[in-house]
XYZ file of C-alpha atoms in Angstrom:
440
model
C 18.754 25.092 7.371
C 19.185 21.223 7.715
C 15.962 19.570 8.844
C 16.529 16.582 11.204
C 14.211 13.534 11.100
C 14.490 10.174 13.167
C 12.924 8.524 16.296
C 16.725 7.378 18.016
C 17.352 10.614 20.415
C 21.220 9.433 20.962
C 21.574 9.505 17.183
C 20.122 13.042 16.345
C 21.809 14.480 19.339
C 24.984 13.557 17.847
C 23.942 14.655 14.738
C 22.399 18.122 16.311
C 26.109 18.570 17.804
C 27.859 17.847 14.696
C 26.103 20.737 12.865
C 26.146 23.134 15.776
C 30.099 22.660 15.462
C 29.608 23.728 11.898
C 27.249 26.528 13.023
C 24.424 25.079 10.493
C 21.274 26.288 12.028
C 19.222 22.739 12.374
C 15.140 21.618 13.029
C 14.114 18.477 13.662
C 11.272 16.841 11.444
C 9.365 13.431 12.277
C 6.647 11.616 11.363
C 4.209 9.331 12.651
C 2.162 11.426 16.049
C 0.260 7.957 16.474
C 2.993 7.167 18.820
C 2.100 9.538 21.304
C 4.746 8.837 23.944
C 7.866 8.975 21.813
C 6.523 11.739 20.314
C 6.229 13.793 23.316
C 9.912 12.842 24.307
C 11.158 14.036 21.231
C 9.481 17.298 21.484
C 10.793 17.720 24.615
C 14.228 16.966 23.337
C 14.037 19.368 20.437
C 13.318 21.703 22.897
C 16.008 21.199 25.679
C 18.349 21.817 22.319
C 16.753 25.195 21.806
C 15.808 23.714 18.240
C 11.809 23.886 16.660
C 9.813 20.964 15.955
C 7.626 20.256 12.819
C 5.933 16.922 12.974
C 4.249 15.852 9.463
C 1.532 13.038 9.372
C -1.223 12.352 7.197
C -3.104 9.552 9.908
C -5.848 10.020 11.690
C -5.462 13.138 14.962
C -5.841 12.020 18.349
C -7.893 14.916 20.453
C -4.702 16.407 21.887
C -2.076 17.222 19.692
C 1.978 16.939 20.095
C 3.522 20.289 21.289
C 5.753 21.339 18.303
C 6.736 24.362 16.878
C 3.898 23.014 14.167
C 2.189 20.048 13.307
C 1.623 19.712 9.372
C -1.472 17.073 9.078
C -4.566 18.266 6.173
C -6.424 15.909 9.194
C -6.421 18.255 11.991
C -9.876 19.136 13.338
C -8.641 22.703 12.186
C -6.941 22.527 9.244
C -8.777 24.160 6.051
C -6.859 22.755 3.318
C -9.148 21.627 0.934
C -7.841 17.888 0.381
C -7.346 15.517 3.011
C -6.212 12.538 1.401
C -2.067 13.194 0.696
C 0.082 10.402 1.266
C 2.555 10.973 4.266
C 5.196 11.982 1.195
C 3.005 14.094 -0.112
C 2.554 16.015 3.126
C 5.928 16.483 3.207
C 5.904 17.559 -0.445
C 3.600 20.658 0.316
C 5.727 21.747 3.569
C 8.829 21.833 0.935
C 6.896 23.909 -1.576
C 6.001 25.925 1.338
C 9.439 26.474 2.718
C 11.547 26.210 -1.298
C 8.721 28.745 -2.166
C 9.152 27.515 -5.527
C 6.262 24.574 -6.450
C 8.356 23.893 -10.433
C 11.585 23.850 -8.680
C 10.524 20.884 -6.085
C 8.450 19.072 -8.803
C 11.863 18.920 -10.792
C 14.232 17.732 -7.576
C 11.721 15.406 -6.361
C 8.231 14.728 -8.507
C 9.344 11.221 -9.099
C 9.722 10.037 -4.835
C 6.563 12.126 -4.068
C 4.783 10.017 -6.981
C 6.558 6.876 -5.802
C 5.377 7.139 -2.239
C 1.780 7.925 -2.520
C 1.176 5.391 -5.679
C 3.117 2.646 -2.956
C 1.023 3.855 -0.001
C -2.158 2.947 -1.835
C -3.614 6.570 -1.512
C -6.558 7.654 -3.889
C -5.141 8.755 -6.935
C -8.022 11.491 -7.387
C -7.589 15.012 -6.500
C -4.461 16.713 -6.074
C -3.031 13.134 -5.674
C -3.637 12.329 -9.395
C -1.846 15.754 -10.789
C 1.199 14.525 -8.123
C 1.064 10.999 -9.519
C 0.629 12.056 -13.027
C 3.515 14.494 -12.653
C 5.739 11.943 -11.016
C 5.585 8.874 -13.220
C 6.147 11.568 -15.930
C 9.313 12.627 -14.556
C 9.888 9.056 -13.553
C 10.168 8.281 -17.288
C 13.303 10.425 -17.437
C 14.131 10.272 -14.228
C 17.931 11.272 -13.673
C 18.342 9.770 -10.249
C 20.660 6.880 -10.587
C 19.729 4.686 -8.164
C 16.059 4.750 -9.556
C 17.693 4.005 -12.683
C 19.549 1.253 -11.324
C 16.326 -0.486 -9.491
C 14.212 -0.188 -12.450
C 17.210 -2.091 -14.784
C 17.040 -5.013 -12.020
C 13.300 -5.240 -11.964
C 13.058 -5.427 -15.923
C 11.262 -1.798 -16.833
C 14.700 -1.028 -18.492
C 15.770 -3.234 -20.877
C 18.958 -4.142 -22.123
C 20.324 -1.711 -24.603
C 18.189 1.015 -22.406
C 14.971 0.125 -23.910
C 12.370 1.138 -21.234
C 8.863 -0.603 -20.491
C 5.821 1.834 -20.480
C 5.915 3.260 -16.877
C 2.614 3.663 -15.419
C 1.030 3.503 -11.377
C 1.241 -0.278 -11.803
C 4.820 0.029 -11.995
C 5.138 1.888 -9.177
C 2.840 -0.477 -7.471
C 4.074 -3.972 -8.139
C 7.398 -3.631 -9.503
C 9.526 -0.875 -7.728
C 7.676 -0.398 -4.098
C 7.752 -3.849 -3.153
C 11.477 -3.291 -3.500
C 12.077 -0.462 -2.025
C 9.665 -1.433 0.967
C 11.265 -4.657 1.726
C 14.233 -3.265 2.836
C 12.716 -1.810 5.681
C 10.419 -5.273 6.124
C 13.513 -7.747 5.986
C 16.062 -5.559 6.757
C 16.827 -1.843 6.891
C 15.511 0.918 5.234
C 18.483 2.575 5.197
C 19.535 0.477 1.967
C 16.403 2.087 0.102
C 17.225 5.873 1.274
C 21.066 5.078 -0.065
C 19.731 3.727 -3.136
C 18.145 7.127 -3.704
C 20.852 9.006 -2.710
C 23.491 7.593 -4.513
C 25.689 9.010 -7.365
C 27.919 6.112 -8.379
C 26.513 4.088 -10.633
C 28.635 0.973 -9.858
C 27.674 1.830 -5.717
C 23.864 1.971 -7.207
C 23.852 -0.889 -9.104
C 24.592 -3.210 -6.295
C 22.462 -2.133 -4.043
C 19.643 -2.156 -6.467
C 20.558 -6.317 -7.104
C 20.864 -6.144 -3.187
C 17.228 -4.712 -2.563
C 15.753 -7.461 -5.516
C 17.498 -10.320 -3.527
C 15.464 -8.958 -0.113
C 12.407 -8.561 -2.120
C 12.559 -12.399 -2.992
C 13.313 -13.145 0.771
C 10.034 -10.994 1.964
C 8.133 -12.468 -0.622
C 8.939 -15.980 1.157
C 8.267 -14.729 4.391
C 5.063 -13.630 3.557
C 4.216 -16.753 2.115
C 5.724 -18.823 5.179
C 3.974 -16.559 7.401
C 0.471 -16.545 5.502
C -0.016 -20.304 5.269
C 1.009 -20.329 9.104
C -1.936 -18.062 9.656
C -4.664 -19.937 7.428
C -4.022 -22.891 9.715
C -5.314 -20.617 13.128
C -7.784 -19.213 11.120
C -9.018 -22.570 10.560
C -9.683 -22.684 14.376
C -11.930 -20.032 13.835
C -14.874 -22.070 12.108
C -17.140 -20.475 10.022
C -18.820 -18.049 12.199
C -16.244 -15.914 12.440
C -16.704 -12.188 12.962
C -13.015 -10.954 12.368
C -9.577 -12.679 12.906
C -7.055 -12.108 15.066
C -3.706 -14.160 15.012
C -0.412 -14.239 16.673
C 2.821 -16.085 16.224
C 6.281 -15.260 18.332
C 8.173 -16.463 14.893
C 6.440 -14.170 12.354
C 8.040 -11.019 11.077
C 7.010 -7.788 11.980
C 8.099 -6.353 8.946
C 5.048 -7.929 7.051
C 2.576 -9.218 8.866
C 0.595 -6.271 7.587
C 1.119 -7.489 3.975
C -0.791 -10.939 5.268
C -3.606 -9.722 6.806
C -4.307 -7.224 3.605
C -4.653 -10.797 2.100
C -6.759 -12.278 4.655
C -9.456 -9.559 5.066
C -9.406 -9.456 1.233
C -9.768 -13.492 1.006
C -12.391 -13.753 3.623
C -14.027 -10.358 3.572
C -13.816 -9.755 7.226
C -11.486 -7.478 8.980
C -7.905 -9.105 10.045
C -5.004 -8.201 12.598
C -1.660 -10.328 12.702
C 0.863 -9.369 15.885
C 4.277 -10.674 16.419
C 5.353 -11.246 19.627
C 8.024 -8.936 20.917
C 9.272 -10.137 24.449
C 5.795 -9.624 26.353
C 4.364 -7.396 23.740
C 2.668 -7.777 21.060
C 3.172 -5.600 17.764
C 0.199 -5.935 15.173
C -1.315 -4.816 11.991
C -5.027 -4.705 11.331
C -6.877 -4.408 8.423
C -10.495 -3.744 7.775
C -13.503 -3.802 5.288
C -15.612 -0.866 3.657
C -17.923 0.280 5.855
C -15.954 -1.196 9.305
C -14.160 1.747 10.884
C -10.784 -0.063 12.529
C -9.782 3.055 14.116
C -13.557 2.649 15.967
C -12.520 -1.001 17.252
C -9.236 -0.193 18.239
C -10.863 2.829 19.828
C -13.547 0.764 21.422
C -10.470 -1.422 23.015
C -8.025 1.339 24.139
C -7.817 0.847 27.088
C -6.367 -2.901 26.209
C -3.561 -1.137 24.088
C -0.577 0.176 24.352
C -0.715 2.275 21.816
C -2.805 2.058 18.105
C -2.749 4.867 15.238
C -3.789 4.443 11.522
C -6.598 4.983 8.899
C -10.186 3.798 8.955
C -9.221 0.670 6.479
C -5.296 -0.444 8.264
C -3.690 0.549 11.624
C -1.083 -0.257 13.361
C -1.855 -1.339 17.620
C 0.489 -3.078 20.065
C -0.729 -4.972 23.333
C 0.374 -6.461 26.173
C 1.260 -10.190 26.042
C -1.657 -10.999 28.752
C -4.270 -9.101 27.405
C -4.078 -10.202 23.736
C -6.845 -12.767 24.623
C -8.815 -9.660 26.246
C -8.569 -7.643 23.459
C -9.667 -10.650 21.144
C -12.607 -11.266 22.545
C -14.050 -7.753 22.705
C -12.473 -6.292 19.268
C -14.389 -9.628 17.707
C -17.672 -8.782 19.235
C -17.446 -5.259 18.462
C -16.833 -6.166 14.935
C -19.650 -8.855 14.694
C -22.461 -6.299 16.046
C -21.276 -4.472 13.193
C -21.289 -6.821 10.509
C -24.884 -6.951 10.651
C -24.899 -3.686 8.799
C -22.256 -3.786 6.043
C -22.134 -5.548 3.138
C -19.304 -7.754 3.122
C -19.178 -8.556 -0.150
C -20.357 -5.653 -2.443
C -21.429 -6.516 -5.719
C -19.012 -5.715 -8.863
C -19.918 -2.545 -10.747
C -19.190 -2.298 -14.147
C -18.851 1.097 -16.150
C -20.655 0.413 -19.251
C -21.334 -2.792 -21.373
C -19.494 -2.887 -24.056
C -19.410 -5.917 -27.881
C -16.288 -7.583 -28.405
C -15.618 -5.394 -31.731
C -14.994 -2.708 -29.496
C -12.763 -4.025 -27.621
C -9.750 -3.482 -29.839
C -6.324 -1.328 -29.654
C -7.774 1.932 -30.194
C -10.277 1.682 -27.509
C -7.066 0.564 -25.432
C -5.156 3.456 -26.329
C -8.084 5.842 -25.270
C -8.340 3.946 -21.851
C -4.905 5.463 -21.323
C -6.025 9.123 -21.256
C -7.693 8.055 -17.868
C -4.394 7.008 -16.329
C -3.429 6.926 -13.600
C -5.366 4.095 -12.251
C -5.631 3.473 -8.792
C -7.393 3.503 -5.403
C -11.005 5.001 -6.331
C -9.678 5.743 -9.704
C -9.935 2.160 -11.500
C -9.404 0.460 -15.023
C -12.250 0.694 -16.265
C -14.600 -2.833 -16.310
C -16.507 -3.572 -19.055
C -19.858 -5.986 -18.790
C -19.852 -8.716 -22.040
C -23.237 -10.605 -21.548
C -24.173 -13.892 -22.716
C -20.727 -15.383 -22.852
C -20.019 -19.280 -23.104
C -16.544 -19.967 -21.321
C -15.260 -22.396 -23.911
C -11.640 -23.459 -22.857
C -9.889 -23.243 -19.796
C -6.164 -23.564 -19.011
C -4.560 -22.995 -15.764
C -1.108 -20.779 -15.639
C 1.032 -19.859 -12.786
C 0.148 -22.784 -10.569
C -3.431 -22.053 -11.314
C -3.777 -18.081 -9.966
C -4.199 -16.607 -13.213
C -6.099 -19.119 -15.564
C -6.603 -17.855 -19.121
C -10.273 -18.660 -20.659
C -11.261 -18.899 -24.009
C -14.737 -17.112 -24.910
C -16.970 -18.507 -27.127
C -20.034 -16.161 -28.742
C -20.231 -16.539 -32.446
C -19.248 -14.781 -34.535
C -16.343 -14.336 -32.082
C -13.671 -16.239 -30.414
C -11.951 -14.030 -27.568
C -8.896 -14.950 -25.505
C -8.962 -13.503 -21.555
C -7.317 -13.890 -18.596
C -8.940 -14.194 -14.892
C -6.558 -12.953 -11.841
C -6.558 -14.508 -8.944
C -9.334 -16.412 -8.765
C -8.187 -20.087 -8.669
C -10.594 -21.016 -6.269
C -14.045 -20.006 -8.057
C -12.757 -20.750 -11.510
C -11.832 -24.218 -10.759
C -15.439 -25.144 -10.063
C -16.476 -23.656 -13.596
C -16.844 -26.206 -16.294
C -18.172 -25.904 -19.821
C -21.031 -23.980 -18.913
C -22.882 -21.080 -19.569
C -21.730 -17.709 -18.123
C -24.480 -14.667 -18.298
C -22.081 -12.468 -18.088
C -18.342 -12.189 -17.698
C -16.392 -8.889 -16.171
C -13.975 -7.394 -18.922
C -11.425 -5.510 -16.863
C -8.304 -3.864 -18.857
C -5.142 -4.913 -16.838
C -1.115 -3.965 -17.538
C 1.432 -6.272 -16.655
C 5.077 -5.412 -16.832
C-alpha cells in the first residue's frame, strides 16, 4: 500500500496513475482539515479515483468534520484516546503503529523524525510526548540516517573527527529545526524531505550546507521583517490591546516567527499578514489565558478561512476587510485583557545556596530531561544577591553578571534581557532567578 499525501490535485493524480499502471494499490493521506474548502475537494477527488481518504491533524475540530474514509485527530469531540496533546508527527506516528502493527519496529525506522517534529513544533514534552521525545533524541544519538548526519556536521553537534556534542531537546530546538524549517519558510520544503531521504553521502552533504545557507537568509528576513513591524507598532501608542500588522513585502514564510516575538516582547497577543494579491495571509499569536481560536472565532465571518491552537493560528482575510477585522479582533481582545494576567509572575522550584549549585547537582538535573513546553529547567531562587560586575556580550542580549555574596563570588549569565539589565547598576538585587540553561 503506498499512502499519498499533498494538497496539488494535478500532481497526485499523476502520481495516483503512475501506481495504478504498476497495479500498487494507493490511499491518499493529508493534513491540515483547518482548510476546510481544499479539504473537501480533495476528498472528493480521492473519491472520484475510487481511492480512501485518511486525513491526520492534531488542531483544533471545526463542528463538521471532512468526509474521509477516517479522520485521525486525539481532538475530535469523540475521540477517547487518553492524550490530546501529539504533535501533528506524532499523530501520524500512532496511525503507523496502528497500520505496521509493530510499535519497536516504527520506533527503530523513524523514533528520531517523530522526536524531531514534536520537540520543533513546541508541543508539551509531558505525557506520551516525553517517552516519544526521550526515545527519539536517544535514537537521534546514533541515528543512521545520513542526511541527519550530514545536517548535524554543518550545524556543529558533530565535530570534526566525529566527536558529537551532547544531544538533548535544545538541540532539536535551536540547532536542527530552524534548519530544516527554513526550507519551507525561504524556499521549499522539498529540500528538507530530500535531506531525509537521501542515501549518498556526498548528495547529503550539500544539501545539508544548502539548508544552513537558507537558515542564515530566514534569519535576516526575520530580522528585516521584525524591525519593519516595531515601527507600526509604534503607531499603536501605549494603550494597545493587541497588534495587528501588515506589509505587501514581508514573507509569508515567517511572519509567524515575528509575531511569537512580539506577543512575547509586549505581552499582548500579535498577528502579522502578508499581502497576497487582495488577500491577506496571517499568523497570530496569543497569551495564556487569551483563547485566539475565540477571537478569530468571534471574527469569522471577516475571514476567509482561520484554523490553529488556542496560543497560534493561522487566518487569511480579504484585502478590504483587514481594517474590519482589526478593529473588532482588538476590542474583543481588550474586554478580555481585563481578566488575564499579562505578565505572570516567575515561579521558582525551590531556593537553593550557591554550594549547591555545583556539577553533581547538574548532572542530576539531567535525569529530568527532556526539557520543554510545561516541562522546564528547573529555576532556582538565590536571595540576597549583590550584582557586582556587569559585561555586555553578543551586542548586549546575553550580558554575563558577576555575583557578589561573601563568602562567594559566582559568575552567571542573563538571556535576553538587554533592555531591563541595562538599567541595573551596582545595586542591590533581593533576589536573582538561577535557571540551568545548555547551549550547543
Amino acid at each position: 500500500m503506498i499512502v499519498l499525501a499533498g494538497r496539488n490535485l494535478a500532481k497526485m493524480e499523476a502520481a495516483k496513475a503512475e501506481l495504478d499502471e504498476l497495479g500498487v494499490e494507493s490511499h491518499l493521506c493529508k493534513t491540515d482539515i483547518a482548510d476546510r474548502a481544499q479539504v473537501q475537494a480533495l476528498a472528493a477527488f480521492a473519491a472520484s479515483l475510487g481511492v480512501d481518504m485518511i486525513i491526520t491533524d492534531h488542531h483544533s475540530c471545526r463542528p463538521v468534520l471532512p468526509q474521509a474514509a477516517a479522520v485521525v485527530n486525539p481532538h475530535r469531540p469523540d475521540s477517547a484516546y487518553p492524550f490530546r496533546q501529539l504533535a501533528g508527527v506524532g499523530v501520524v506516528f500512532k496511525l503507523l503503529c496502528a497500520l505496521e502493527g509493530d510499535t519497536e519496529a516504527v520506533c527503530r525506522r523513524f523514533a528520531d523524525l517523530v522526536a524531531i517534529g514534536t520537540i520543533a513544533d513546541v508541543m508539551p514534552l509531558t505525557d506520551e510526548n516525553r517517552l516519544i521525545a526521550s526515545v527519539g533524541l536517544e535514537r537521534l544519538r546514533r541515528t543512521e540516517n545520513v542526511g541527519l548526519r550530514a545536517l548535524m556536521t554543518h550545524a556543529g553537534v558533530i565535530r570534526p573527527g566525529g566527536v558529537q556534542k551532547r544531544i538533548t531537546s535544545s538541540t532539536v530546538g535551536y540547532v536542527l529545526a530552524p534548519r530544516m524549517n527554513a526550507a519551507g519558510r525561504i524556499a521549499s520544503a522539498s529540500r528538507a524531505v530530500e535531506l531525509l531521504l537521501c542515501r549518498d553521502e556526498r548528495q547529503a552533504d550539500a544539501i545539508a550546507a544548502e539548508l544552513c545557507e537558507v537558515n542564515k537568509i530566514r534569519q535576516q528576513t526575520e530580522q528585516a521583517i521584525y524591525e519593519q513591524a516595531e515601527e507600526q507598532i509604534r503607531l499603536y501608542g501605549k494603550d494597545a490591546s493587541a497588534y495587528v500588522l501588515a506589509d505587501d513585502g514581508w514573507h509569508q514564510g515567517v511572519i509567524g516567527v515575528v509575531a511569537s516575538k512580539i506577543t512575547e516582547k509586549y505581552s499582548l497577543p500579535s498577528i502579522l499578514f502578508s499581502f497576497d494579491g487582495d488577500v491577506a495571509k496571517g499568523s497570530g499569536r496569543s497569551i495564556k489565558g487569551l483563547s485566539l481560536m475565540d477571537a478569530l472565532a468571534h471574527c469569522s465571518d471577516l475571514l476567509i478561512e482561520y484554523g490553529g491552537h488556542e496560543l497560534a493560528a493561522g487566518l487569511s482575510v480579504e484585502r478590504g476587510k483587514l481594517d474590519a477585522f482589526r478593529r473588532r479582533f482588538c476590542e474583543y481582545v481588550g474586554e478580555r485583557l481585563r481578566t488575564v494576567e499579562r505578565t505572570p509572575p516567575i515561579e521558582a522550584d525551590c531556593c537553593a545556596h550557591f554550594d549547591e549549585l555545583d556539577l553533581r547537582t547538574a548532572e542530576e538535573l539531567r535525569l529530568l530531561e527532556p526539557f520543554g513546553l510545561q516541562n522546564p529547567v528547573p529555576t532556582f531562587l538565590l536571595e540576597e544577591v549583590t550584582l557586582a560586575e556587569m559585561i555586555p556580550l553578543s551586542d548586549g542580549r546575553h550580558p554575563p553578571a558577576r555575583d557578589r555574596r561573601p563568602p562567594y563570588r559566582q559568575r552567571g549569565l542573563f538571556r535576553d534581557v538587554a533592555e531591563r539589565i541595562s538599567r541595573v547598576r551596582r545595586r542591590k538585587m533581593r533576589s536573582a532567578l538561577h535557571a540551568g540553561r545548555e547551549r550547543i
